[in-house]
PDB file of C-alpha atoms in Angstrom:
ATOM      1  CA  MET N 194      -2.086  25.378  20.787  1.00 45.00           C
ATOM      2  CA  SER N 195       1.515  24.519  22.725  1.00 45.00           C
ATOM      3  CA  GLU N 196      -0.639  23.536  25.510  1.00 74.00           C
ATOM      4  CA  PHE N 197      -1.586  20.161  24.039  1.00 78.00           C
ATOM      5  CA  SER N 198       0.698  17.918  24.596  1.00 74.00           C
ATOM      6  CA  PRO N 199      -1.360  14.489  24.623  1.00 79.00           C
ATOM      7  CA  ASP N 200       0.265  11.426  26.006  1.00 78.00           C
ATOM      8  CA  LEU N 201      -1.576   8.526  24.316  1.00 86.00           C
ATOM      9  CA  SER N 202       1.099   5.618  23.769  1.00 84.00           C
ATOM     10  CA  ASP N 203       1.851   2.887  25.476  1.00 83.00           C
ATOM     11  CA  LEU N 204      -1.543   2.398  26.074  1.00 88.00           C
ATOM     12  CA  ASP N 205      -4.375  -0.509  26.290  1.00 91.00           C
ATOM     13  CA  GLN N 206      -7.431   0.281  24.101  1.00 94.00           C
ATOM     14  CA  ASP N 207      -9.880   0.999  27.652  1.00 93.00           C
ATOM     15  CA  GLU N 208      -7.046   3.308  29.003  1.00 93.00           C
ATOM     16  CA  TRP N 209      -6.201   5.134  25.661  1.00 94.00           C
ATOM     17  CA  PHE N 210     -10.349   5.529  25.507  1.00 93.00           C
ATOM     18  CA  ASP N 211     -10.111   6.709  29.257  1.00 92.00           C
ATOM     19  CA  ALA N 212      -7.243   9.542  28.487  1.00 90.00           C
ATOM     20  CA  LEU N 213      -8.601  11.005  25.623  1.00 92.00           C
ATOM     21  CA  ASP N 214     -11.657  11.652  27.673  1.00 92.00           C
ATOM     22  CA  ALA N 215      -9.653  13.433  30.459  1.00 90.00           C
ATOM     23  CA  LEU N 216      -8.002  15.226  27.554  1.00 87.00           C
ATOM     24  CA  SER N 217     -11.408  17.165  26.627  1.00 86.00           C
ATOM     25  CA  GLU N 218     -11.825  18.066  30.111  1.00 84.00           C
ATOM     26  CA  GLU N 219      -9.280  20.962  29.317  1.00 85.00           C
ATOM     27  CA  HIS N 220      -9.721  21.341  25.713  1.00 87.00           C
ATOM     28  CA  GLY N 221     -13.320  20.169  24.664  1.00 90.00           C
ATOM     29  CA  HIS N 222     -15.183  17.710  24.814  1.00 93.00           C
ATOM     30  CA  TYR N 223     -16.562  14.112  25.207  1.00 95.00           C
ATOM     31  CA  GLU N 224     -19.011  11.890  24.378  1.00 96.00           C
ATOM     32  CA  GLU N 225     -19.907   8.334  24.169  1.00 96.00           C
ATOM     33  CA  LEU N 226     -21.816   7.502  20.649  1.00 97.00           C
ATOM     34  CA  GLY N 227     -23.463   3.967  21.830  1.00 95.00           C
ATOM     35  CA  ALA N 228     -20.920   1.263  22.450  1.00 94.00           C
ATOM     36  CA  ASP N 229     -18.579   1.664  19.508  1.00 96.00           C
ATOM     37  CA  HIS N 230     -18.306   5.103  18.789  1.00 97.00           C
ATOM     38  CA  VAL N 231     -16.806   8.156  20.408  1.00 97.00           C
ATOM     39  CA  ALA N 232     -16.866  11.873  19.308  1.00 97.00           C
ATOM     40  CA  ILE N 233     -14.161  14.344  20.732  1.00 96.00           C
ATOM     41  CA  LEU N 234     -13.746  17.785  20.376  1.00 96.00           C
ATOM     42  CA  THR N 235     -10.650  19.686  20.669  1.00 94.00           C
ATOM     43  CA  ASP N 236     -11.289  23.265  20.668  1.00 92.00           C
ATOM     44  CA  ALA N 237      -8.612  25.300  19.278  1.00 91.00           C
ATOM     45  CA  GLY N 238      -8.853  27.677  16.280  1.00 93.00           C
ATOM     46  CA  PRO N 239     -11.576  28.949  13.547  1.00 97.00           C
ATOM     47  CA  ARG N 240     -10.550  26.717  11.471  1.00 98.00           C
ATOM     48  CA  LEU N 241     -12.231  22.744  11.766  1.00 98.00           C
ATOM     49  CA  LEU N 242     -10.798  19.692  10.609  1.00 98.00           C
ATOM     50  CA  VAL N 243     -13.835  16.134  10.970  1.00 98.00           C
ATOM     51  CA  THR N 244     -12.012  13.147  10.651  1.00 98.00           C
ATOM     52  CA  PHE N 245     -13.680   9.662  10.853  1.00 98.00           C
ATOM     53  CA  GLU N 246     -11.093   7.237  12.266  1.00 96.00           C
ATOM     54  CA  SER N 247     -10.947   3.694  13.940  1.00 96.00           C
ATOM     55  CA  TYR N 248      -8.411   2.942  17.103  1.00 95.00           C
ATOM     56  CA  PRO N 249      -7.280  -0.180  15.028  1.00 93.00           C
ATOM     57  CA  GLU N 250      -5.987   2.169  12.569  1.00 92.00           C
ATOM     58  CA  ILE N 251      -4.745   5.232  14.400  1.00 93.00           C
ATOM     59  CA  THR N 252      -2.627   2.809  16.840  1.00 90.00           C
ATOM     60  CA  ALA N 253      -1.645   0.775  13.714  1.00 87.00           C
ATOM     61  CA  GLY N 254      -0.498   4.002  11.631  1.00 70.00           C
ATOM     62  CA  SER N 255       0.904   6.468  14.263  1.00 75.00           C
ATOM     63  CA  ASP N 256       4.192   6.202  16.292  1.00 78.00           C
ATOM     64  CA  THR N 257       2.290   8.445  18.878  1.00 85.00           C
ATOM     65  CA  ASP N 258      -1.042   6.602  18.802  1.00 90.00           C
ATOM     66  CA  GLU N 259      -2.817  10.133  18.164  1.00 92.00           C
ATOM     67  CA  PRO N 260      -5.799  10.645  16.013  1.00 93.00           C
ATOM     68  CA  ARG N 261      -4.523  12.587  12.734  1.00 93.00           C
ATOM     69  CA  GLY N 262      -6.315  15.565  13.743  1.00 93.00           C
ATOM     70  CA  PHE N 263      -3.968  16.397  16.797  1.00 93.00           C
ATOM     71  CA  HIS N 264      -0.857  17.408  14.186  1.00 93.00           C
ATOM     72  CA  PHE N 265      -2.817  20.354  12.960  1.00 95.00           C
ATOM     73  CA  VAL N 266      -4.343  20.675  16.635  1.00 94.00           C
ATOM     74  CA  LYS N 267      -0.697  21.150  17.914  1.00 92.00           C
ATOM     75  CA  ARG N 268       0.994  22.721  14.779  1.00 91.00           C
ATOM     76  CA  LEU N 269      -1.658  24.862  13.341  1.00 95.00           C
ATOM     77  CA  GLY N 270      -4.051  26.055  15.855  1.00 94.00           C
ATOM     78  CA  TRP N 271      -7.218  23.904  13.996  1.00 97.00           C
ATOM     79  CA  SER N 272     -10.058  22.820  15.965  1.00 96.00           C
ATOM     80  CA  HIS N 273     -10.663  19.230  15.623  1.00 97.00           C
ATOM     81  CA  LEU N 274     -13.686  16.689  15.811  1.00 98.00           C
ATOM     82  CA  ALA N 275     -12.992  13.319  15.738  1.00 97.00           C
ATOM     83  CA  ILE N 276     -15.281  10.349  15.538  1.00 98.00           C
ATOM     84  CA  ILE N 277     -13.761   7.760  16.494  1.00 97.00           C
ATOM     85  CA  SER N 278     -14.949   3.531  16.240  1.00 96.00           C
ATOM     86  CA  ARG N 279     -13.455   1.052  18.614  1.00 95.00           C
ATOM     87  CA  GLY N 280     -13.318  -1.163  15.644  1.00 93.00           C
ATOM     88  CA  GLN N 281     -14.087  -1.792  11.682  1.00 91.00           C
ATOM     89  CA  SER N 282     -17.033   0.540  11.129  1.00 94.00           C
ATOM     90  CA  PHE N 283     -19.045   1.897   8.383  1.00 95.00           C
ATOM     91  CA  PHE N 284     -20.173   4.863  10.654  1.00 96.00           C
ATOM     92  CA  ARG N 285     -24.016   3.923  10.190  1.00 95.00           C
ATOM     93  CA  ALA N 286     -24.514   3.901  13.989  1.00 94.00           C
ATOM     94  CA  SER N 287     -28.054   5.799  14.439  1.00 94.00           C
ATOM     95  CA  GLU N 288     -26.477   7.563  17.920  1.00 96.00           C
ATOM     96  CA  ILE N 289     -24.084   8.763  15.039  1.00 97.00           C
ATOM     97  CA  HIS N 290     -26.644  10.430  13.254  1.00 96.00           C
ATOM     98  CA  ARG N 291     -28.537  12.100  16.614  1.00 96.00           C
ATOM     99  CA  TYR N 292     -25.238  13.226  17.086  1.00 97.00           C
ATOM    100  CA  PHE N 293     -24.794  15.440  14.108  1.00 97.00           C
ATOM    101  CA  ASP N 294     -28.566  16.633  14.305  1.00 97.00           C
ATOM    102  CA  ARG N 295     -27.538  17.874  17.643  1.00 97.00           C
ATOM    103  CA  LEU N 296     -24.444  19.500  16.176  1.00 97.00           C
ATOM    104  CA  ILE N 297     -26.757  20.875  13.067  1.00 97.00           C
ATOM    105  CA  ASP N 298     -29.695  22.499  15.747  1.00 96.00           C
ATOM    106  CA  ASP N 299     -26.491  24.114  17.912  1.00 96.00           C
ATOM    107  CA  GLY N 300     -25.445  25.756  15.040  1.00 96.00           C
ATOM    108  CA  PHE N 301     -22.213  24.151  15.566  1.00 97.00           C
ATOM    109  CA  PHE N 302     -20.551  24.391  12.580  1.00 97.00           C
ATOM    110  CA  GLU N 303     -21.536  28.241  11.989  1.00 96.00           C
ATOM    111  CA  ASP N 304     -18.646  28.841  14.164  1.00 95.00           C
ATOM    112  CA  PHE N 305     -15.927  27.896  12.148  1.00 97.00           C
ATOM    113  CA  ASP N 306     -14.327  29.916   9.327  1.00 97.00           C
ATOM    114  CA  ARG N 307     -13.784  26.945   6.921  1.00 98.00           C
ATOM    115  CA  VAL N 308     -14.665  23.228   7.923  1.00 98.00           C
ATOM    116  CA  LEU N 309     -12.806  19.976   6.015  1.00 98.00           C
ATOM    117  CA  PHE N 310     -14.098  16.814   6.550  1.00 98.00           C
ATOM    118  CA  PHE N 311     -11.621  14.309   5.692  1.00 98.00           C
ATOM    119  CA  GLY N 312     -11.695   9.848   5.857  1.00 98.00           C
ATOM    120  CA  VAL N 313     -10.119   7.175   4.093  1.00 97.00           C
ATOM    121  CA  HIS N 314     -12.423   3.995   2.751  1.00 96.00           C
ATOM    122  CA  GLU N 315     -15.014   3.755   5.220  1.00 96.00           C
ATOM    123  CA  ALA N 316     -13.946   6.909   6.800  1.00 97.00           C
ATOM    124  CA  GLY N 317     -14.072   8.649   3.194  1.00 98.00           C
ATOM    125  CA  TYR N 318     -17.572   7.470   2.984  1.00 98.00           C
ATOM    126  CA  ALA N 319     -18.441   9.200   6.444  1.00 98.00           C
ATOM    127  CA  ALA N 320     -16.480  11.579   5.582  1.00 98.00           C
ATOM    128  CA  SER N 321     -18.599  12.355   2.787  1.00 98.00           C
ATOM    129  CA  ALA N 322     -21.762  11.736   4.204  1.00 98.00           C
ATOM    130  CA  TYR N 323     -21.894  13.830   7.180  1.00 98.00           C
ATOM    131  CA  SER N 324     -20.293  16.817   5.248  1.00 98.00           C
ATOM    132  CA  VAL N 325     -23.810  17.644   4.174  1.00 97.00           C
ATOM    133  CA  CYS N 326     -24.077  19.094   7.835  1.00 97.00           C
ATOM    134  CA  ALA N 327     -21.540  21.814   7.487  1.00 98.00           C
ATOM    135  CA  PRO N 328     -22.838  23.770   3.967  1.00 97.00           C
ATOM    136  CA  GLY N 329     -19.991  24.510   2.113  1.00 97.00           C
ATOM    137  CA  ALA N 330     -17.624  22.991   3.972  1.00 98.00           C
ATOM    138  CA  GLU N 331     -14.689  20.852   2.181  1.00 98.00           C
ATOM    139  CA  VAL N 332     -13.998  17.620   1.572  1.00 98.00           C
ATOM    140  CA  LEU N 333     -11.290  15.151   0.854  1.00 98.00           C
ATOM    141  CA  ALA N 334     -11.996  11.518   0.877  1.00 98.00           C
ATOM    142  CA  LEU N 335      -9.250   8.770   0.255  1.00 98.00           C
ATOM    143  CA  ARG N 336     -11.142   5.499  -1.978  1.00 97.00           C
ATOM    144  CA  PRO N 337     -14.735   6.263  -0.176  1.00 98.00           C
ATOM    145  CA  PHE N 338     -17.411   4.070  -1.360  1.00 95.00           C
ATOM    146  CA  ALA N 339     -20.799   5.588  -1.965  1.00 97.00           C
ATOM    147  CA  THR N 340     -22.719   3.219  -0.513  1.00 97.00           C
ATOM    148  CA  LEU N 341     -22.751  -0.556   0.125  1.00 96.00           C
ATOM    149  CA  ALA N 342     -26.671  -1.007  -0.610  1.00 95.00           C
ATOM    150  CA  PRO N 343     -26.852  -4.477  -2.808  1.00 93.00           C
ATOM    151  CA  HIS N 344     -29.134  -2.333  -5.628  1.00 93.00           C
ATOM    152  CA  VAL N 345     -26.853  -0.014  -6.217  1.00 94.00           C
ATOM    153  CA  ALA N 346     -23.133  -1.580  -5.619  1.00 95.00           C
ATOM    154  CA  ASN N 347     -24.138  -5.290  -6.539  1.00 94.00           C
ATOM    155  CA  TRP N 348     -21.006  -5.426  -7.338  1.00 95.00           C
ATOM    156  CA  ASP N 349     -18.871  -4.594  -4.464  1.00 95.00           C
ATOM    157  CA  GLU N 350     -19.087  -8.001  -2.466  1.00 93.00           C
ATOM    158  CA  ARG N 351     -15.716  -7.076  -0.065  1.00 94.00           C
ATOM    159  CA  TYR N 352     -18.205  -6.138   3.064  1.00 93.00           C
ATOM    160  CA  PRO N 353     -20.865  -9.010   2.906  1.00 92.00           C
ATOM    161  CA  GLU N 354     -21.535  -7.899   6.547  1.00 91.00           C
ATOM    162  CA  ALA N 355     -21.997  -4.075   5.769  1.00 92.00           C
ATOM    163  CA  ARG N 356     -24.251  -4.872   2.864  1.00 92.00           C
ATOM    164  CA  ARG N 357     -26.856  -6.267   5.506  1.00 91.00           C
ATOM    165  CA  LEU N 358     -26.761  -2.449   6.533  1.00 91.00           C
ATOM    166  CA  ASP N 359     -29.479  -0.296   5.995  1.00 91.00           C
ATOM    167  CA  TRP N 360     -28.049   2.494   3.939  1.00 93.00           C
ATOM    168  CA  THR N 361     -31.387   3.441   2.693  1.00 89.00           C
ATOM    169  CA  LYS N 362     -31.907   6.066   5.647  1.00 86.00           C
ATOM    170  CA  ARG N 363     -30.131   9.018   5.547  1.00 90.00           C
ATOM    171  CA  PHE N 364     -26.761  10.114   5.024  1.00 94.00           C
ATOM    172  CA  GLY N 365     -27.073   6.697   3.276  1.00 94.00           C
ATOM    173  CA  TYR N 366     -25.461   7.669  -0.310  1.00 95.00           C
ATOM    174  CA  ALA N 367     -22.241   9.632   0.243  1.00 97.00           C
ATOM    175  CA  PRO N 368     -22.662  11.015  -3.668  1.00 97.00           C
ATOM    176  CA  ASP N 369     -25.889  12.766  -2.981  1.00 96.00           C
ATOM    177  CA  MET N 370     -24.722  14.299   0.199  1.00 97.00           C
ATOM    178  CA  LEU N 371     -21.588  16.422  -1.166  1.00 97.00           C
ATOM    179  CA  ASP N 372     -23.617  18.429  -3.058  1.00 95.00           C
ATOM    180  CA  ALA N 373     -23.875  20.918   0.074  1.00 94.00           C
ATOM    181  CA  ALA N 374     -20.201  20.956  -0.223  1.00 97.00           C
ATOM    182  CA  LYS N 375     -17.926  23.841  -1.333  1.00 97.00           C
ATOM    183  CA  HIS N 376     -16.276  21.194  -2.890  1.00 97.00           C
ATOM    184  CA  ALA N 377     -14.594  17.543  -2.800  1.00 98.00           C
ATOM    185  CA  THR N 378     -11.892  16.056  -3.704  1.00 98.00           C
ATOM    186  CA  VAL N 379     -12.042  11.930  -4.315  1.00 98.00           C
ATOM    187  CA  ILE N 380      -8.565  10.208  -4.555  1.00 97.00           C
ATOM    188  CA  PHE N 381      -8.012   6.431  -5.200  1.00 97.00           C
ATOM    189  CA  ASP N 382      -6.289   4.156  -7.149  1.00 94.00           C
ATOM    190  CA  PRO N 383      -7.875   2.899 -10.566  1.00 94.00           C
ATOM    191  CA  ARG N 384      -6.352  -0.253 -10.435  1.00 91.00           C
ATOM    192  CA  ILE N 385      -8.885  -1.935  -7.674  1.00 94.00           C
ATOM    193  CA  LYS N 386     -12.057  -2.166  -9.905  1.00 96.00           C
ATOM    194  CA  GLU N 387     -14.468  -1.819  -6.773  1.00 97.00           C
ATOM    195  CA  ASP N 388     -12.525   1.718  -5.562  1.00 97.00           C
ATOM    196  CA  ALA N 389     -12.867   3.122  -9.339  1.00 97.00           C
ATOM    197  CA  MET N 390     -16.324   1.815  -9.941  1.00 97.00           C
ATOM    198  CA  HIS N 391     -17.260   4.036  -6.221  1.00 97.00           C
ATOM    199  CA  GLY N 392     -14.976   6.884  -7.681  1.00 97.00           C
ATOM    200  CA  ALA N 393     -17.404   6.859 -10.556  1.00 96.00           C
ATOM    201  CA  LEU N 394     -20.476   7.395  -8.589  1.00 97.00           C
ATOM    202  CA  PHE N 395     -19.405  10.341  -7.261  1.00 97.00           C
ATOM    203  CA  ARG N 396     -19.277  12.267 -10.475  1.00 93.00           C
ATOM    204  CA  ARG N 397     -20.448  15.828  -9.314  1.00 94.00           C
ATOM    205  CA  LYS N 398     -20.117  19.533 -10.260  1.00 95.00           C
ATOM    206  CA  ASN N 399     -18.306  20.297  -7.201  1.00 97.00           C
ATOM    207  CA  VAL N 400     -16.457  16.706  -6.746  1.00 97.00           C
ATOM    208  CA  THR N 401     -12.979  16.697  -8.307  1.00 97.00           C
ATOM    209  CA  THR N 402     -11.425  12.785  -9.102  1.00 97.00           C
ATOM    210  CA  LEU N 403      -7.913  12.368  -8.988  1.00 97.00           C
ATOM    211  CA  TRP N 404      -6.064   8.820  -9.869  1.00 96.00           C
ATOM    212  CA  ALA N 405      -3.314   7.744  -7.583  1.00 93.00           C
ATOM    213  CA  ARG N 406      -1.665   5.311  -9.525  1.00 89.00           C
ATOM    214  CA  GLY N 407       0.265   2.572  -7.977  1.00 85.00           C
ATOM    215  CA  ALA N 408      -1.252   3.857  -4.518  1.00 87.00           C
ATOM    216  CA  GLY N 409      -3.347   0.524  -4.201  1.00 86.00           C
ATOM    217  CA  ALA N 410      -5.780  -0.122  -1.017  1.00 89.00           C
ATOM    218  CA  MET N 411      -2.722   1.110   1.445  1.00 88.00           C
ATOM    219  CA  ILE N 412      -3.048   4.551  -0.141  1.00 91.00           C
ATOM    220  CA  GLU N 413      -3.316   6.373   3.490  1.00 92.00           C
ATOM    221  CA  SER N 414       0.317   4.711   4.309  1.00 88.00           C
ATOM    222  CA  MET N 415       1.802   5.510   1.299  1.00 88.00           C
ATOM    223  CA  LEU N 416       1.325   9.282   1.502  1.00 92.00           C
ATOM    224  CA  ASP N 417       2.000   9.311   4.684  1.00 90.00           C
ATOM    225  CA  GLY N 418       5.469   7.332   4.332  1.00 85.00           C
ATOM    226  CA  VAL N 419       6.723  10.065   1.831  1.00 86.00           C
ATOM    227  CA  GLY N 420       5.380  13.314   3.926  1.00 90.00           C
ATOM    228  CA  VAL N 421       2.666  14.186   1.748  1.00 93.00           C
ATOM    229  CA  LEU N 422      -0.886  13.301   3.405  1.00 96.00           C
ATOM    230  CA  ASN N 423      -0.862  16.231   5.442  1.00 96.00           C
ATOM    231  CA  LYS N 424       0.132  18.707   3.007  1.00 97.00           C
ATOM    232  CA  LEU N 425      -3.154  17.286   1.171  1.00 98.00           C
ATOM    233  CA  ILE N 426      -4.922  18.028   4.634  1.00 98.00           C
ATOM    234  CA  VAL N 427      -3.915  20.958   4.282  1.00 98.00           C
ATOM    235  CA  LEU N 428      -4.424  22.318   0.694  1.00 98.00           C
ATOM    236  CA  ALA N 429      -7.841  20.936   1.165  1.00 98.00           C
ATOM    237  CA  MET N 430      -8.368  23.087   4.017  1.00 98.00           C
ATOM    238  CA  ASP N 431      -6.876  26.164   2.045  1.00 96.00           C
ATOM    239  CA  GLY N 432      -9.559  25.353  -0.985  1.00 95.00           C
ATOM    240  CA  GLY N 433      -6.030  24.570  -2.593  1.00 95.00           C
ATOM    241  CA  LEU N 434      -6.358  21.246  -3.677  1.00 97.00           C
ATOM    242  CA  THR N 435      -6.455  20.884  -7.194  1.00 96.00           C
ATOM    243  CA  ALA N 436      -5.172  17.995  -9.854  1.00 96.00           C
ATOM    244  CA  LYS N 437      -2.088  20.326 -10.329  1.00 96.00           C
ATOM    245  CA  SER N 438      -0.745  20.765  -7.037  1.00 97.00           C
ATOM    246  CA  PHE N 439      -2.002  17.016  -6.137  1.00 96.00           C
ATOM    247  CA  HIS N 440       0.194  15.434  -8.815  1.00 95.00           C
ATOM    248  CA  ALA N 441       2.582  17.775  -7.926  1.00 95.00           C
ATOM    249  CA  LEU N 442       2.623  16.242  -4.507  1.00 95.00           C
ATOM    250  CA  TYR N 443       2.415  12.559  -6.072  1.00 92.00           C
ATOM    251  CA  ARG N 444       5.517  12.384  -7.247  1.00 89.00           C
ATOM    252  CA  LYS N 445       7.096  11.593  -4.083  1.00 86.00           C
ATOM    253  CA  ARG N 446       5.523   8.294  -4.269  1.00 82.00           C
ATOM    254  CA  ARG N 447       8.725   7.169  -6.573  1.00 79.00           C
ATOM    255  CA  GLU N 448      10.266   7.558  -3.197  1.00 78.00           C
ATOM    256  CA  SER N 449       8.100   5.287  -1.492  1.00 78.00           C
ATOM    257  CA  PHE N 450       8.713   1.141  -1.231  1.00 81.00           C
ATOM    258  CA  PRO N 451       5.494   0.062  -1.340  1.00 78.00           C
ATOM    259  CA  TYR N 452       4.804   2.346  -4.521  1.00 80.00           C
ATOM    260  CA  LEU N 453       7.784   0.797  -6.649  1.00 84.00           C
ATOM    261  CA  ARG N 454       6.765  -2.571  -4.991  1.00 84.00           C
ATOM    262  CA  SER N 455       3.100  -2.146  -6.558  1.00 82.00           C
ATOM    263  CA  LEU N 456       4.614  -1.169  -9.695  1.00 84.00           C
ATOM    264  CA  ASP N 457       6.983  -3.849 -10.118  1.00 87.00           C
ATOM    265  CA  GLN N 458       4.398  -6.373  -9.739  1.00 87.00           C
ATOM    266  CA  MET N 459       2.288  -4.943 -12.143  1.00 83.00           C
ATOM    267  CA  VAL N 460       4.765  -4.713 -14.661  1.00 87.00           C
ATOM    268  CA  PHE N 461       5.767  -8.521 -14.195  1.00 91.00           C
ATOM    269  CA  GLY N 462       2.013  -9.557 -13.681  1.00 90.00           C
ATOM    270  CA  LYS N 463       1.978  -8.364 -17.172  1.00 88.00           C
ATOM    271  CA  GLY N 464       5.245 -10.457 -18.987  1.00 93.00           C
ATOM    272  CA  LYS N 465       7.044  -6.970 -19.398  1.00 93.00           C
ATOM    273  CA  PHE N 466      10.107  -8.604 -17.792  1.00 93.00           C
ATOM    274  CA  ALA N 467      12.582  -6.372 -19.195  1.00 93.00           C
ATOM    275  CA  LEU N 468      11.032  -3.147 -17.497  1.00 90.00           C
ATOM    276  CA  SER N 469      10.434  -5.394 -14.475  1.00 93.00           C
ATOM    277  CA  LYS N 470      14.669  -5.924 -14.412  1.00 93.00           C
ATOM    278  CA  ALA N 471      14.879  -2.288 -15.476  1.00 93.00           C
ATOM    279  CA  LEU N 472      12.903  -1.177 -12.304  1.00 90.00           C
ATOM    280  CA  CYS N 473      14.567  -3.535  -9.779  1.00 92.00           C
ATOM    281  CA  THR N 474      18.454  -2.697 -11.210  1.00 93.00           C
ATOM    282  CA  LYS N 475      17.747   0.576 -10.721  1.00 88.00           C
ATOM    283  CA  MET N 476      16.435   0.513  -7.348  1.00 88.00           C
ATOM    284  CA  MET N 477      19.221  -2.121  -6.247  1.00 90.00           C
ATOM    285  CA  GLU N 478      21.725   0.922  -7.221  1.00 89.00           C
ATOM    286  CA  GLU N 479      19.575   3.636  -5.700  1.00 82.00           C
ATOM    287  CA  ARG N 480      18.367   2.214  -2.767  1.00 82.00           C
ATOM    288  CA  PRO N 481      18.889  -1.634  -1.924  1.00 87.00           C
ATOM    289  CA  HIS N 482      16.145  -3.992  -0.649  1.00 89.00           C
ATOM    290  CA  ARG N 483      15.692  -7.455  -0.492  1.00 91.00           C
ATOM    291  CA  TYR N 484      12.244  -7.563  -2.404  1.00 92.00           C
ATOM    292  CA  PHE N 485      14.111  -5.969  -5.591  1.00 92.00           C
ATOM    293  CA  ASN N 486      17.184  -8.409  -5.215  1.00 93.00           C
ATOM    294  CA  ARG N 487      14.408 -11.826  -4.970  1.00 93.00           C
ATOM    295  CA  ARG N 488      12.707 -10.334  -8.152  1.00 94.00           C
ATOM    296  CA  LEU N 489      16.205 -10.048 -10.852  1.00 93.00           C
ATOM    297  CA  ALA N 490      17.209 -13.558  -8.788  1.00 93.00           C
ATOM    298  CA  GLN N 491      13.838 -14.765 -10.459  1.00 92.00           C
ATOM    299  CA  LEU N 492      14.177 -13.262 -13.828  1.00 93.00           C
ATOM    300  CA  GLN N 493      17.856 -14.378 -13.918  1.00 91.00           C
ATOM    301  CA  GLU N 494      16.276 -17.732 -13.900  1.00 89.00           C
ATOM    302  CA  LEU N 495      12.973 -16.864 -15.917  1.00 90.00           C
ATOM    303  CA  GLU N 496      16.048 -15.784 -18.689  1.00 89.00           C
ATOM    304  CA  SER N 497      17.966 -19.534 -17.940  1.00 89.00           C
ATOM    305  CA  GLN N 498      15.037 -21.065 -18.662  1.00 87.00           C
ATOM    306  CA  THR N 499      14.725 -19.561 -22.295  1.00 73.00           C
TER     307      THR N 499
END
């Protein structure tokens, strides 16, 4: 879609949303969903990527300040529907419910050959939950939660305000909403206890759960940093994201500083100082960084005390 060339950089929040609105006049539609969310559709081709994102995360994680789906609009000619929040969101607003109800009534999703829902964490929950609106869709969710209803997930105390939301209404329990999906892939780091417990709730015949050891809470930026995440999205859209294809791509994590730092912190925290020293020594030879240099100095001091 060569004529699709938005410029969203160096704008404040109001200007940024205004620019999306103006862009939609030519390429799709834009709709305010209450005070906290907007929906923007870019109509480009027979494949539809549905993403759930927030303005702070988009502008913090992208050099161009563009929603993730714009990459696929420009390079692959996909259509893109983005539900974007102005701040942190758990996408439980009634306006979002009604918007998807209208899409169902209009037969919107039936116009596309393939549909993929994608999101990370809170947005991973939303991608899973709202995928029920497009039976036969693919889903890719990174470290999603299943629900924050206290009677189900009383062990997850990370978001006290969200726990007070009503999770009993429609789209409330994400794993059940995946029953209509063709296939869903859920990826998380099992070392984050809450993420692993949510991941266990997604056990379904049409769901593949994959462990991204060492990715931590910054899984999106880590996968982006080694050029893997967009490839995973393409595989998921094609229905070709498997455990084998994921782990082949995930080997690239060895080039990621956040991953290597996390790995060192894990082995050091377990008292495996010889492994920590070997890792940091190797990294100082291949990719010198002050973190590994400081760790080696710390290890040397510990050795001198024994």
